[in-house]
Amino acid sequence: KVVETAKKYGMRIIGPNGLGVFDNYSGVDTQFVPELKEYSGKMLLATPRPKPGNILFGSQSGALGIAILDALYGANIGIAKFVSYGNKVDVDETDMLLWAYKDPKIDVIMLYIEGIKQAGRHFVEVGNEVSKKKPIVVLKGGRTAAGARAAASHTGSLAGDYRMYEAAFKKMGAIVCETLDEFIDTVKAFSMQPPARGYRITIITDGGGAGLLATDASERYGLEVNPPSDTLMNELKKGIEMGKLVPFSTFSNPIDVTGSATDESFVYTLRAVLNDENTDCVMIIGLHHVPGVTDRLPEKLLETIKSCGTYKPVVFCDVGGAEYALKFRDKFENAGIPAYPTPERAAAVLKKLADYGVWLVNQGEYDNYLKTWISKRG
Amino acid sequence: KVVETAKKYGMRIIGPNGLGVFDNYSGVDTQFVPELKEYSGKMLLATPRPKPGNILFGSQSGALGIAILDALYGANIGIAKFVSYGNKVDVDETDMLLWAYKDPKIDVIMLYIEGIKQAGRHFVEVGNEVSKKKPIVVLKGGRTAAGARAAASHTGSLAGDYRMYEAAFKKMGAIVCETLDEFIDTVKAFSMQPPARGYRITIITDGGGAGLLATDASERYGLEVNPPSDTLMNELKKGIEMGKLVPFSTFSNPIDVTGSATDESFVYTLRAVLNDENTDCVMIIGLHHVPGVTDRLPEKLLETIKSCGTYKPVVFCDVGGAEYALKFRDKFENAGIPAYPTPERAAAVLKKLADYGVWLVNQGEYDNYLKTWISKRG
């Protein structure tokens, strides 16, 4: 067999039924799908390679793998390596974990899995160790009865009982996503932000309705939306006295700095919230439609986060699909603050950052993880 | 009071605490937020007005309302009217329904609601009649305990027990959305496609992994993913004999036409599926990365749908965020086939089209609705 011959000479086999590998740093690119494709007589970017970043993406499905690369490109997410490991006659998901563990360029692992045929226990043991250092974000195809039937005819995987997989993923501290949007949103956040030590979220918004959707989603997804403590309340009231916040701001949670807010209102509020003992993670909704919000908000908020030195995850949300919204969200991400087009997607991601942080705390590994995070990304 | 004076002279008052109204056909635009905003020295489109279409959008929240308009613009969705009715001293959500009912330009009603203060029963009665003619798509803010607290401080609404609202919405046949993405995805589908008579979905795909995610999501959301009937199976096998489908296609549900598929493979399969008695709605996943898929697929599929004359809802999914994916999805939508960037979002929308269709069937109104739909949009 090919595998035995390869082993004899110290080689590994990837595939079959894969679409190649792609290393953004060495330049190795064996994907056999061309980047450009004809559209109305012009050549358009059709199979993009995402920008360099700190993610390893392993995919059991080839076509879905490159489609996800396309989505990562569109979502402004950088990756280090892509491996389409297909039907894994040799290299499998456990290898992905081990490679990522050793590679200093990789901080986050994303895996699209259909089925783990053999050595599932080994995968969980390795995963458990790797998770302490680098988050493993998983999307699992073939979860339902109809899905399992489809998986069998696709990669011949025994998709098995999803509850078994879920229990295994949970045990190893992996972060399990429900949808493709969540998969992509989540790796983006993990590639930029530290995990949260707990579930207490504080929401800052310049729009009441958007804050409301964020609150509902946070509570539904399992985050805690508590009213502000007296200390935080006093800080916020001081903000009004100092002219940083408008007098008709509303200080419940969400903290509504209103449509009359300026960049400075966000900066002042974010500082108070990051310093608040009762906040584990922060969502900022900065609808750009508001007159006082400018394109310098991303840098200002980044500076605020750095100067606070509290290392709580912060995600940003602006709603919209026209020029300003698209550029604004990109600018946030280039400043290292992940940005989402809806409050619900931002909330889903913070829940994942909290799940992982709480898992690390329970493993006694949170402080180690944070130390590494600060040295590399803080 | 203003309202009494206005009534005396036959006028209606919209607001207070609204952001104006916008009529895409008459040109009336009282929104006081400018379209352009400064970004790095240039003026960018920041508060766009969506293209003309067949939707009335009523929003209790002003800022969220214009942010949603921005998202509708980005999602390629046309609207007829936008009304930011705010704290509704006079005009309220029941008026939205009545206006939409009478306006031949409007086919779909979308409402962002925080609380219905008074005359809730009247709203349900009116809604029940309107729903038989025009779908009402609802997003409700203030559903959880924390959300209700936030709603009270936002529009002063008594958000109330969400289960009560849900029951009322269900009774009137309204389509209730869980998230902002779903709200926007859903109105897009309703503005273009007929409702489904039942829950049986058939999925056509050129990528096994993407088909798998679609299958899982469909089953989770409440659609039925059944294996193909013998009749359909025979039609598909005939497709292989005729050279329309590649011999290694997989005919379970999803029907996987594989990465070797051409436009003609999709056309042939779609025709067979639309003619299948056991299919109520169709998802086509056409990953554009596949070499045989061209930019003429949208027109070809549209033509196939028209020539079949079966009036089952069809939605399209391509995954990706680079140039080709964006243009390709837009082209589908300009051809009247709503397109989504993930299989899960496409599945969520088909579930809504089936919920509404089944409600219409139960009211004995499906055939009437379809007749009107065909005369206006078929």
CSV table of C-alpha atoms in Angstrom, one decimal, chain B:
chain,number,residue,atom,x,y,z
B,1,LYS,CA,-53.1,67.6,22.3
B,2,VAL,CA,-51.5,67.4,18.9
B,3,VAL,CA,-53.3,64.2,18.0
B,4,GLU,CA,-56.7,65.6,18.7
B,5,THR,CA,-56.0,68.7,16.6
B,6,ALA,CA,-54.6,66.6,13.8
B,7,LYS,CA,-57.7,64.3,13.9
B,8,LYS,CA,-60.0,67.3,13.6
B,9,TYR,CA,-58.3,68.2,10.3
B,10,GLY,CA,-58.0,64.6,9.1
B,11,MET,CA,-54.3,64.3,9.6
B,12,ARG,CA,-52.3,61.5,11.1
B,13,ILE,CA,-49.2,61.8,13.3
B,14,ILE,CA,-46.2,59.6,13.0
B,15,GLY,CA,-43.9,59.3,16.0
B,16,PRO,CA,-42.6,60.9,18.2
B,17,ASN,CA,-39.1,59.5,18.6
B,18,GLY,CA,-39.1,58.3,15.0
B,19,LEU,CA,-36.6,59.0,12.3
B,20,GLY,CA,-39.0,59.8,9.5
B,21,VAL,CA,-40.6,58.1,6.5
B,22,PHE,CA,-39.3,57.2,3.1
B,23,ASP,CA,-41.4,56.3,0.0
B,24,ASN,CA,-39.3,54.9,-2.8
B,25,TYR,CA,-42.0,55.6,-5.5
B,26,SER,CA,-43.3,59.0,-4.6
B,27,GLY,CA,-39.8,60.2,-3.6
B,28,VAL,CA,-41.0,61.5,-0.2
B,29,ASP,CA,-38.0,61.2,2.1
B,30,THR,CA,-38.2,62.8,5.5
B,31,GLN,CA,-35.3,60.9,7.1
B,32,PHE,CA,-33.0,63.4,8.6
B,33,VAL,CA,-29.8,61.4,8.3
B,34,PRO,CA,-27.7,62.3,5.3
B,35,GLU,CA,-26.8,59.6,2.8
B,36,LEU,CA,-23.1,60.3,2.8
B,37,LYS,CA,-20.6,60.6,5.6
B,38,GLU,CA,-16.9,61.5,5.7
B,39,TYR,CA,-14.5,58.6,5.9
B,40,SER,CA,-10.7,59.3,5.6
B,41,GLY,CA,-11.3,62.5,3.7
B,42,LYS,CA,-13.8,61.0,1.2
B,43,MET,CA,-17.6,61.0,1.4
B,44,LEU,CA,-18.9,57.4,1.5
B,45,LEU,CA,-22.4,56.0,1.3
B,46,ALA,CA,-23.3,55.7,4.9
B,47,THR,CA,-27.1,55.7,5.2
B,48,PRO,CA,-28.3,54.3,1.9
B,49,ARG,CA,-31.8,54.1,0.6
B,50,PRO,CA,-32.5,50.6,-0.7
B,51,LYS,CA,-33.6,50.2,-4.3
B,52,PRO,CA,-37.4,50.2,-5.2
B,53,GLY,CA,-39.1,47.0,-4.3
B,54,ASN,CA,-42.3,45.5,-2.9
B,55,ILE,CA,-41.7,45.6,0.9
B,56,LEU,CA,-43.1,47.9,3.6
B,57,PHE,CA,-40.8,48.2,6.5
B,58,GLY,CA,-42.2,49.6,9.8
B,59,SER,CA,-39.9,50.1,12.7
B,60,GLN,CA,-40.6,51.0,16.2
B,61,SER,CA,-36.9,51.9,16.6
B,62,GLY,CA,-35.5,54.7,14.6
B,63,ALA,CA,-31.8,54.1,14.7
B,64,LEU,CA,-32.1,50.4,14.2
B,65,GLY,CA,-34.6,51.1,11.4
B,66,ILE,CA,-32.1,53.0,9.3
B,67,ALA,CA,-29.4,50.5,10.2
B,68,ILE,CA,-31.7,47.8,8.8
B,69,LEU,CA,-32.3,49.9,5.7
B,70,ASP,CA,-28.5,49.9,5.3
B,71,ALA,CA,-28.4,46.1,5.7
B,72,LEU,CA,-31.3,45.7,3.2
B,73,TYR,CA,-29.3,47.8,0.7
B,74,GLY,CA,-26.3,45.5,1.3
B,75,ALA,CA,-28.4,42.4,0.9
B,76,ASN,CA,-29.7,43.7,-2.5
B,77,ILE,CA,-33.3,43.9,-1.2
B,78,GLY,CA,-35.8,46.5,-2.6
B,79,ILE,CA,-38.4,48.3,-0.6
B,80,ALA,CA,-41.5,50.4,-1.3
B,81,LYS,CA,-41.8,52.3,2.0
B,82,PHE,CA,-40.1,52.7,5.3
B,83,VAL,CA,-41.9,54.1,8.3
B,84,SER,CA,-40.1,54.8,11.6
B,85,TYR,CA,-43.2,55.0,13.8
B,86,GLY,CA,-41.4,55.4,17.1
B,87,ASN,CA,-43.4,55.9,20.2
B,88,LYS,CA,-46.7,55.9,18.2
B,89,VAL,CA,-48.8,58.6,19.7
B,90,ASP,CA,-51.2,58.0,16.8
B,91,VAL,CA,-49.9,55.8,13.9
B,92,ASP,CA,-49.0,52.3,15.0
B,93,GLU,CA,-48.2,48.8,13.7
B,94,THR,CA,-51.9,48.2,12.9
B,95,ASP,CA,-51.8,51.1,10.6
B,96,MET,CA,-48.8,49.6,8.9
B,97,LEU,CA,-50.8,46.5,8.2
B,98,LEU,CA,-53.8,48.4,6.9
B,99,TRP,CA,-51.7,50.6,4.6
B,100,ALA,CA,-49.8,47.6,3.2
B,101,TYR,CA,-53.0,45.7,2.7
B,102,LYS,CA,-54.4,48.5,0.4
B,103,ASP,CA,-51.2,49.3,-1.4
B,104,PRO,CA,-50.8,47.3,-4.7
B,105,LYS,CA,-47.1,48.1,-4.7
B,106,ILE,CA,-46.6,46.2,-1.4
B,107,ASP,CA,-46.4,42.4,-1.3
B,108,VAL,CA,-44.5,41.9,2.0
B,109,ILE,CA,-44.6,43.6,5.4
B,110,MET,CA,-41.7,43.6,7.7
B,111,LEU,CA,-42.1,44.9,11.3
B,112,TYR,CA,-39.6,45.5,14.0
B,113,ILE,CA,-41.7,45.6,17.2
B,114,GLU,CA,-40.8,46.2,20.8
B,115,GLY,CA,-44.1,46.3,22.4
B,116,ILE,CA,-47.8,46.6,21.5
B,117,LYS,CA,-49.2,48.9,24.1
B,118,GLN,CA,-52.9,48.8,23.4
B,119,ALA,CA,-55.5,47.2,21.3
B,120,GLY,CA,-53.4,44.1,20.9
B,121,ARG,CA,-56.5,42.1,20.0
B,122,HIS,CA,-57.3,44.6,17.2
B,123,PHE,CA,-53.8,44.1,15.9
B,124,VAL,CA,-54.2,40.3,15.8
B,125,GLU,CA,-57.6,40.5,14.1
B,126,VAL,CA,-56.3,42.9,11.4
B,127,GLY,CA,-53.1,40.8,11.1
B,128,ASN,CA,-55.0,37.7,10.6
B,129,GLU,CA,-56.8,39.2,7.6
B,130,VAL,CA,-53.8,40.8,6.1
B,131,SER,CA,-51.7,37.6,6.5
B,132,LYS,CA,-54.0,35.8,4.1
B,133,LYS,CA,-53.0,38.3,1.3
B,134,LYS,CA,-49.5,39.5,2.3
B,135,PRO,CA,-47.0,37.9,4.6
B,136,ILE,CA,-46.1,39.7,7.8
B,137,VAL,CA,-42.5,39.1,8.9
B,138,VAL,CA,-41.8,40.1,12.5
B,139,LEU,CA,-38.7,40.7,14.6
B,140,LYS,CA,-39.5,41.3,18.2
B,141,GLY,CA,-37.1,43.1,20.6
B,142,GLY,CA,-37.4,42.6,24.3
B,143,ARG,CA,-38.0,38.9,24.5
B,144,THR,CA,-35.9,37.9,27.6
B,145,ALA,CA,-36.1,39.3,31.1
B,146,ALA,CA,-33.0,41.5,30.4
B,147,GLY,CA,-34.4,42.5,27.0
B,148,ALA,CA,-37.7,43.5,28.5
B,149,ARG,CA,-35.8,45.7,31.1
B,150,ALA,CA,-33.9,47.3,28.2
B,151,ALA,CA,-37.1,47.8,26.2
B,152,ALA,CA,-38.7,49.7,29.0
B,153,SER,CA,-35.9,52.2,29.1
B,154,HIS,CA,-35.8,52.5,25.3
B,155,THR,CA,-39.3,53.0,23.9
B,156,GLY,CA,-41.1,52.7,27.2
B,157,SER,CA,-42.7,49.6,25.9
B,158,LEU,CA,-44.1,46.9,28.1
B,159,ALA,CA,-42.4,44.0,26.3
B,160,GLY,CA,-44.5,41.6,28.2
B,161,ASP,CA,-44.4,37.8,28.2
B,162,TYR,CA,-42.8,36.7,24.9
B,163,ARG,CA,-44.9,33.5,24.8
B,164,MET,CA,-48.0,35.7,24.6
B,165,TYR,CA,-46.6,37.6,21.7
B,166,GLU,CA,-45.5,34.4,20.0
B,167,ALA,CA,-49.0,32.9,20.3
B,168,ALA,CA,-50.6,36.0,18.9
B,169,PHE,CA,-48.1,36.2,16.0
B,170,LYS,CA,-48.7,32.5,15.3
B,171,LYS,CA,-52.4,32.9,15.4
B,172,MET,CA,-52.4,35.7,12.8
B,173,GLY,CA,-50.0,33.8,10.5
B,174,ALA,CA,-47.1,36.2,11.0
B,175,ILE,CA,-43.6,34.9,10.4
B,176,VAL,CA,-41.5,35.4,13.5
B,177,CYS,CA,-37.7,35.7,13.1
B,178,GLU,CA,-35.1,35.0,15.8
B,179,THR,CA,-32.2,37.2,14.6
B,180,LEU,CA,-31.5,40.3,12.4
B,181,ASP,CA,-29.9,38.1,9.8
B,182,GLU,CA,-33.0,35.9,9.6
B,183,PHE,CA,-35.3,39.0,9.5
B,184,ILE,CA,-33.4,40.2,6.4
B,185,ASP,CA,-32.9,36.8,4.8
B,186,THR,CA,-36.6,36.1,5.2
B,187,VAL,CA,-38.1,39.2,3.7
B,188,LYS,CA,-35.8,38.8,0.8
B,189,ALA,CA,-37.2,35.3,0.1
B,190,PHE,CA,-40.8,36.4,0.5
B,191,SER,CA,-40.3,39.3,-1.8
B,192,MET,CA,-39.2,37.0,-4.6
B,193,GLN,CA,-40.6,33.4,-4.0
B,194,PRO,CA,-44.0,31.8,-3.5
B,195,PRO,CA,-44.6,29.9,-0.2
B,196,ALA,CA,-44.2,26.1,0.0
B,197,ARG,CA,-47.2,23.9,0.4
B,198,GLY,CA,-45.4,21.6,2.8
B,199,TYR,CA,-42.1,20.9,4.6
B,200,ARG,CA,-40.5,18.4,2.2
B,201,ILE,CA,-37.2,19.9,0.9
B,202,THR,CA,-35.0,18.5,-1.8
B,203,ILE,CA,-31.3,19.7,-1.8
B,204,ILE,CA,-29.2,19.8,-5.0
B,205,THR,CA,-25.5,20.4,-4.5
B,206,ASP,CA,-22.1,20.3,-6.3
B,207,GLY,CA,-20.3,19.9,-3.0
B,208,GLY,CA,-20.9,17.1,-0.5
B,209,GLY,CA,-19.8,19.0,2.6
B,210,ALA,CA,-22.0,21.9,1.9
B,211,GLY,CA,-24.9,19.6,1.2
B,212,LEU,CA,-24.3,17.9,4.5
B,213,LEU,CA,-24.6,21.2,6.4
B,214,ALA,CA,-27.8,22.0,4.5
B,215,THR,CA,-29.2,18.6,5.4
B,216,ASP,CA,-28.4,19.0,9.1
B,217,ALA,CA,-29.8,22.5,9.2
B,218,SER,CA,-33.0,21.6,7.3
B,219,GLU,CA,-33.7,18.7,9.7
B,220,ARG,CA,-32.9,20.8,12.8
B,221,TYR,CA,-35.1,23.7,11.7
B,222,GLY,CA,-38.1,21.4,11.0
B,223,LEU,CA,-37.9,20.6,7.3
B,224,GLU,CA,-38.2,17.0,6.0
B,225,VAL,CA,-35.2,15.6,4.1
B,226,ASN,CA,-36.5,12.4,2.6
B,227,PRO,CA,-34.7,10.1,0.2
B,228,PRO,CA,-35.8,10.6,-3.4
B,229,SER,CA,-38.8,8.6,-4.7
B,230,ASP,CA,-38.4,5.9,-7.3
B,231,THR,CA,-39.8,8.2,-10.0
B,232,LEU,CA,-37.3,11.0,-9.2
B,233,MET,CA,-34.5,8.4,-9.0
B,234,ASN,CA,-35.4,7.1,-12.5
B,235,GLU,CA,-35.4,10.6,-13.9
B,236,LEU,CA,-32.0,11.2,-12.4
B,237,LYS,CA,-30.6,7.9,-13.7
B,238,LYS,CA,-31.9,8.9,-17.1
B,239,GLY,CA,-29.9,12.1,-16.7
B,240,ILE,CA,-26.7,10.0,-16.5
B,241,GLU,CA,-27.7,8.1,-19.6
B,242,MET,CA,-28.3,11.4,-21.5
B,243,GLY,CA,-24.9,12.7,-20.4
B,244,LYS,CA,-26.5,15.6,-18.4
B,245,LEU,CA,-25.2,14.2,-15.1
B,246,VAL,CA,-21.8,12.6,-14.3
B,247,PRO,CA,-21.9,8.8,-13.6
B,248,PHE,CA,-20.6,9.2,-10.1
B,249,SER,CA,-23.4,11.6,-9.0
B,250,THR,CA,-25.0,10.6,-5.7
B,251,PHE,CA,-28.8,10.4,-5.7
B,252,SER,CA,-29.7,10.5,-2.0
B,253,ASN,CA,-31.1,13.8,-0.6
B,254,PRO,CA,-29.0,15.9,-1.1
B,255,ILE,CA,-28.6,15.1,-4.8
B,256,ASP,CA,-24.9,15.6,-5.3
B,257,VAL,CA,-24.1,16.5,-8.9
B,258,THR,CA,-20.5,16.7,-7.8
B,259,GLY,CA,-17.6,19.0,-8.6
B,260,SER,CA,-17.7,17.8,-12.2
B,261,ALA,CA,-21.2,19.2,-12.7
B,262,THR,CA,-22.0,21.7,-15.4
B,263,ASP,CA,-24.8,24.3,-15.7
B,264,GLU,CA,-26.7,21.7,-17.6
B,265,SER,CA,-26.5,19.2,-14.7
B,266,PHE,CA,-28.2,21.8,-12.4
B,267,VAL,CA,-30.8,22.6,-15.1
B,268,TYR,CA,-31.6,18.9,-15.6
B,269,THR,CA,-31.8,18.1,-11.9
B,270,LEU,CA,-33.8,21.2,-11.0
B,271,ARG,CA,-36.4,20.3,-13.6
B,272,ALA,CA,-36.7,16.7,-12.3
B,273,VAL,CA,-37.0,18.0,-8.7
B,274,LEU,CA,-39.6,20.7,-9.5
B,275,ASN,CA,-41.7,18.0,-11.2
B,276,ASP,CA,-41.3,15.6,-8.3
B,277,GLU,CA,-44.6,15.2,-6.4
B,278,ASN,CA,-42.7,14.6,-3.1
B,279,THR,CA,-40.9,17.9,-3.1
B,280,ASP,CA,-42.3,21.1,-1.7
B,281,CYS,CA,-39.3,23.4,-1.8
B,282,VAL,CA,-35.8,23.3,-3.2
B,283,MET,CA,-32.3,24.4,-2.1
B,284,ILE,CA,-29.7,24.6,-4.8
B,285,ILE,CA,-26.1,24.8,-3.6
B,286,GLY,CA,-24.0,25.9,-6.6
B,287,LEU,CA,-20.5,26.4,-5.3
B,288,HIS,CA,-19.0,28.6,-8.1
B,289,HIS,CA,-15.5,27.2,-7.5
B,290,VAL,CA,-16.4,24.1,-9.5
B,291,PRO,CA,-15.0,24.5,-13.1
B,292,GLY,CA,-18.2,23.6,-15.0
B,293,VAL,CA,-20.4,26.2,-13.3
B,294,THR,CA,-20.6,29.4,-15.3
B,295,ASP,CA,-22.0,32.9,-14.7
B,296,ARG,CA,-25.0,32.0,-16.9
B,297,LEU,CA,-26.4,29.6,-14.3
B,298,PRO,CA,-28.8,32.2,-12.8
B,299,GLU,CA,-30.6,32.9,-16.1
B,300,LYS,CA,-30.7,29.2,-16.9
B,301,LEU,CA,-32.2,28.2,-13.6
B,302,LEU,CA,-34.7,31.0,-13.8
B,303,GLU,CA,-35.8,29.8,-17.2
B,304,THR,CA,-36.1,26.3,-15.9
B,305,ILE,CA,-38.3,27.4,-13.0
B,306,LYS,CA,-40.6,29.5,-15.4
B,307,SER,CA,-40.9,26.7,-17.9
B,308,CYS,CA,-41.9,24.1,-15.2
B,309,GLY,CA,-44.8,26.2,-14.0
B,310,THR,CA,-44.9,24.4,-10.7
B,311,TYR,CA,-44.5,27.4,-8.3
B,312,LYS,CA,-42.4,25.8,-5.6
B,313,PRO,CA,-39.9,28.1,-3.8
B,314,VAL,CA,-36.3,27.8,-4.9
B,315,VAL,CA,-33.4,29.4,-3.0
B,316,PHE,CA,-29.8,29.4,-4.0
B,317,CYS,CA,-26.6,29.1,-1.9
B,318,ASP,CA,-23.0,29.8,-2.8
B,319,VAL,CA,-20.3,30.1,-0.1
B,320,GLY,CA,-17.7,32.8,-0.3
B,321,GLY,CA,-16.9,36.5,0.1
B,322,ALA,CA,-14.6,37.3,-2.8
B,323,GLU,CA,-15.6,39.0,-6.1
B,324,TYR,CA,-17.1,36.1,-7.9
B,325,ALA,CA,-19.3,34.9,-5.0
B,326,LEU,CA,-20.6,38.4,-4.4
B,327,LYS,CA,-21.4,39.1,-8.1
B,328,PHE,CA,-22.8,35.6,-8.6
B,329,ARG,CA,-25.3,35.9,-5.7
B,330,ASP,CA,-26.4,39.3,-6.8
B,331,LYS,CA,-27.0,38.0,-10.3
B,332,PHE,CA,-29.3,35.2,-8.9
B,333,GLU,CA,-31.2,37.8,-7.0
B,334,ASN,CA,-31.6,40.1,-10.0
B,335,ALA,CA,-33.1,37.0,-11.7
B,336,GLY,CA,-35.6,36.6,-8.8
B,337,ILE,CA,-33.9,33.7,-7.0
B,338,PRO,CA,-32.8,34.7,-3.4
B,339,ALA,CA,-29.2,33.7,-2.7
B,340,TYR,CA,-27.5,33.1,0.6
B,341,PRO,CA,-23.9,32.8,1.7
B,342,THR,CA,-24.4,29.7,3.9
B,343,PRO,CA,-26.6,26.5,3.7
B,344,GLU,CA,-28.0,27.1,7.1
B,345,ARG,CA,-29.4,30.6,6.2
B,346,ALA,CA,-30.9,29.2,3.1
B,347,ALA,CA,-32.5,26.4,5.1
B,348,ALA,CA,-33.9,28.8,7.7
B,349,VAL,CA,-35.6,30.8,5.0
B,350,LEU,CA,-37.2,27.7,3.4
B,351,LYS,CA,-38.6,26.7,6.7
B,352,LYS,CA,-40.3,30.1,7.0
B,353,LEU,CA,-41.7,29.8,3.4
B,354,ALA,CA,-43.1,26.4,4.4
B,355,ASP,CA,-44.5,27.7,7.7
B,356,TYR,CA,-46.4,30.4,5.9
B,357,GLY,CA,-47.5,28.1,3.1
B,358,VAL,CA,-48.9,25.5,5.5
B,359,TRP,CA,-50.7,28.3,7.4
B,360,LEU,CA,-52.3,29.5,4.2
B,361,VAL,CA,-53.3,25.9,3.3
B,362,ASN,CA,-54.9,25.5,6.7
B,363,GLN,CA,-56.8,28.8,6.2
B,364,GLY,CA,-58.0,27.6,2.8
B,365,GLU,CA,-56.2,30.6,1.3
B,366,TYR,CA,-53.1,29.0,-0.4
B,367,ASP,CA,-54.6,28.8,-3.9
B,368,ASN,CA,-55.9,32.4,-3.8
B,369,TYR,CA,-52.5,33.6,-2.6
B,370,LEU,CA,-50.7,31.7,-5.3
B,371,LYS,CA,-53.1,33.1,-8.0
B,372,THR,CA,-52.2,36.7,-7.0
B,373,TRP,CA,-48.6,35.8,-6.7
B,374,ILE,CA,-48.5,34.4,-10.2
B,375,SER,CA,-50.4,37.4,-11.7
B,376,LYS,CA,-47.9,39.8,-10.0
B,377,ARG,CA,-44.6,37.9,-9.8
B,378,GLY,CA,-44.8,34.6,-11.7
